[in-house]
Coordinates of N, CA and C in Angstrom, one line a residue:
X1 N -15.3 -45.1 -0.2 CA -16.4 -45.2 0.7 C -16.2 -44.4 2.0
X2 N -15.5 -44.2 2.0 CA -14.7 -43.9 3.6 C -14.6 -42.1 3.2
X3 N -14.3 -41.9 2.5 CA -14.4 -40.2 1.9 C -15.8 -39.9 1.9
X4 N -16.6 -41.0 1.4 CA -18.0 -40.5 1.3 C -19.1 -40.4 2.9
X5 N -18.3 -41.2 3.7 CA -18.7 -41.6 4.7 C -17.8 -40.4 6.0
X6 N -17.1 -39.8 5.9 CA -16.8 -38.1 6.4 C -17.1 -37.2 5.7
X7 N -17.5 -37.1 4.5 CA -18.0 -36.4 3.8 C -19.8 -35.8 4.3
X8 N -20.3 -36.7 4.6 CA -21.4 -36.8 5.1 C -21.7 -36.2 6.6
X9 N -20.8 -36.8 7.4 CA -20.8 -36.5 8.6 C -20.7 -35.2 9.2
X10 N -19.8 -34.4 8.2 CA -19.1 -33.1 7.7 C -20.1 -32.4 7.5
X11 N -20.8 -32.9 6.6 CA -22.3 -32.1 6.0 C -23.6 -32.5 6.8
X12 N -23.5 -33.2 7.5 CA -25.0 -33.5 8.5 C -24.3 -32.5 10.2
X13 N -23.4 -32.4 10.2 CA -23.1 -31.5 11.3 C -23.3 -30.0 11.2
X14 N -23.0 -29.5 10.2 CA -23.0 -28.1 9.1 C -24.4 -28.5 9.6
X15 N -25.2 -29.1 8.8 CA -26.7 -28.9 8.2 C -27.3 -28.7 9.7
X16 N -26.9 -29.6 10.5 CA -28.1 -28.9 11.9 C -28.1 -27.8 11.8
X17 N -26.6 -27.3 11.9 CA -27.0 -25.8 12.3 C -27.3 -25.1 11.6
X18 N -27.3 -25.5 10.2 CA -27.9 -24.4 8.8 C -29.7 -24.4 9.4
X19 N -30.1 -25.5 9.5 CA -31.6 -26.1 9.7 C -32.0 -25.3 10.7
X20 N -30.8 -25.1 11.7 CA -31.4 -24.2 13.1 C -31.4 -22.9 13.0
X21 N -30.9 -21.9 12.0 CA -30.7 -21.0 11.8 C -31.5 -20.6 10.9
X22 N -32.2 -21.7 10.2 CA -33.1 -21.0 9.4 C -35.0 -21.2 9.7
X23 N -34.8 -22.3 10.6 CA -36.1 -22.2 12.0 C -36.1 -20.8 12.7
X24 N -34.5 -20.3 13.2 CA -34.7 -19.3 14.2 C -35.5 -18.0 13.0
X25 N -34.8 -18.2 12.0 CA -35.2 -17.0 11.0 C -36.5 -17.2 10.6
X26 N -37.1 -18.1 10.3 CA -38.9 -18.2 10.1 C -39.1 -17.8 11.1
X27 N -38.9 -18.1 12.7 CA -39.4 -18.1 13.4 C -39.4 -16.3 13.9
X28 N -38.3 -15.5 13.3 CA -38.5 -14.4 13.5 C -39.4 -13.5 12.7
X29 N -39.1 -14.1 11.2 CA -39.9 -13.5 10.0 C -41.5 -13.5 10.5
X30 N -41.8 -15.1 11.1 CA -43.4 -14.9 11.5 C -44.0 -14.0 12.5
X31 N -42.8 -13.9 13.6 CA -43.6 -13.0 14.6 C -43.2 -11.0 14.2
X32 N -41.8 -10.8 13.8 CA -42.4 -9.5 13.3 C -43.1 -9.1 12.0
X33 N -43.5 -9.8 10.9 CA -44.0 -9.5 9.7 C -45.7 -10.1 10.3
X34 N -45.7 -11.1 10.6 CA -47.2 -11.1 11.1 C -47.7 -12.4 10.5
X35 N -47.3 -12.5 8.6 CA -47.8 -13.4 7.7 C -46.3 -13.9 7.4
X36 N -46.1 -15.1 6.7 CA -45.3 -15.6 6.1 C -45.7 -16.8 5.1
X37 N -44.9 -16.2 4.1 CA -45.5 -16.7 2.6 C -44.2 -17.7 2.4
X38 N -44.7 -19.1 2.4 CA -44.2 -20.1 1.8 C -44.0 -20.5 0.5
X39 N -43.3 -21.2 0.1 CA -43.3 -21.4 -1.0 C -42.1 -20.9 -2.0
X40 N -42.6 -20.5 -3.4 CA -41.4 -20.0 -3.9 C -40.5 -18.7 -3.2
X41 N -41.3 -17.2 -2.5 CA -40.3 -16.4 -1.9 C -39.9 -17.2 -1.3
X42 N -40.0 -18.4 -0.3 CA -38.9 -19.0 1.0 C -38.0 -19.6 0.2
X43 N -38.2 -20.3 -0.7 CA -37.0 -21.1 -1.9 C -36.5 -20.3 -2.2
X44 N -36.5 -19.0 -2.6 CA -35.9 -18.3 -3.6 C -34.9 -17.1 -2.4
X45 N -35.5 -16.8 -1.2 CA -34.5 -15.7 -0.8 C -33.3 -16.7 -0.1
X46 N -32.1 -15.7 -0.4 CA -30.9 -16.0 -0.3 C -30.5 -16.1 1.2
X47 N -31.1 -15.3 1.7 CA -31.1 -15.5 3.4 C -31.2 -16.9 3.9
X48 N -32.0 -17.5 3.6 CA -32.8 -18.8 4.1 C -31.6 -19.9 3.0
X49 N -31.4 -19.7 2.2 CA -30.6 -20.7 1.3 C -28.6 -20.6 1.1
X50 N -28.1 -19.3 1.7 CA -26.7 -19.6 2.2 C -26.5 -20.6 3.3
X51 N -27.0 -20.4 4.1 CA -27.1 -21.7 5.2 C -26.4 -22.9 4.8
X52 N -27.8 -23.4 4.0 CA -27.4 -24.7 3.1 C -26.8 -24.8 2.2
X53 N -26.1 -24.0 1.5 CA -24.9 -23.5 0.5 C -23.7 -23.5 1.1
X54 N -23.2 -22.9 2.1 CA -21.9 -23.3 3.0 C -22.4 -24.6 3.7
X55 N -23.3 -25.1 3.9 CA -23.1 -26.4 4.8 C -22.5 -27.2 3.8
X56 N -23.3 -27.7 2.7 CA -22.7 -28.3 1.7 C -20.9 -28.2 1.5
X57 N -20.6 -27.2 1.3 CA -19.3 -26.7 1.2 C -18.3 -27.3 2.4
X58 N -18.8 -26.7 3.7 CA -18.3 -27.4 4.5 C -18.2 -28.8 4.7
X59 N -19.2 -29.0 4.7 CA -19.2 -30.4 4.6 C -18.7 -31.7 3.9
X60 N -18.1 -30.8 2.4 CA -17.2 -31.4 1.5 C -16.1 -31.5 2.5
X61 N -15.6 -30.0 2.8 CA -14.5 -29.4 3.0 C -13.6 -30.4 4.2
X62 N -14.8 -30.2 5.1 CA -14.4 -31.5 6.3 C -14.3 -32.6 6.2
X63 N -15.3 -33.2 4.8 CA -14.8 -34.5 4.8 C -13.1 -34.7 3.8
X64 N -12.8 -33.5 2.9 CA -11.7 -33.7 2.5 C -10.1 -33.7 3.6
X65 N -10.5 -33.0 4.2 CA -9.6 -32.8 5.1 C -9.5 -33.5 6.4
X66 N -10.9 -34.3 6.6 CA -10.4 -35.5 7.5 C -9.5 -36.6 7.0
X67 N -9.6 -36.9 5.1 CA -8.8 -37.8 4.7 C -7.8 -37.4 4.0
X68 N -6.8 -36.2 4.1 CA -6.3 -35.6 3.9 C -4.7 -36.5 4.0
X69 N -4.0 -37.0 3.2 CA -2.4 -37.6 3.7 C -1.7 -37.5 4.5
X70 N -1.4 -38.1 5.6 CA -0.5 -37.7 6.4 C 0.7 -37.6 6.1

């Protein structure tokens, strides 16, 4: 419970900033492209979805290593 419970914390701290970084990125895509198409391209490009691919990771990663043996 306790691995799953830094595990988390690990991964919801990652995630703001994946979340923030991929707000800043719509938010650039919308003003120089003009249009932005939701939907499958936003699911599918890789730009918008590493974010949340390392947060995950990290967020393992930190929770492994917070409970790590001393």
């Amino acid at each position: 419970m306790r691995f799953l419970q830094s595990v988390a914390a690990g991964t919801m701290t990652v995630m703001i900033v994946a979340f923030g970084m991929i707000f800043y990125l719509f938010n650039r895509v919308a003003k120089v492209g003009g249009q932005v198409r939701i939907g499958a391209d936003l699911v599918h490009t890789p730009v918008l979805l590493a974010p949340l691919v390392v947060a995950f990771v990290l967020g393992f990663g930190l929770g492994w290593w917070n409970l790590r043996p001393e």
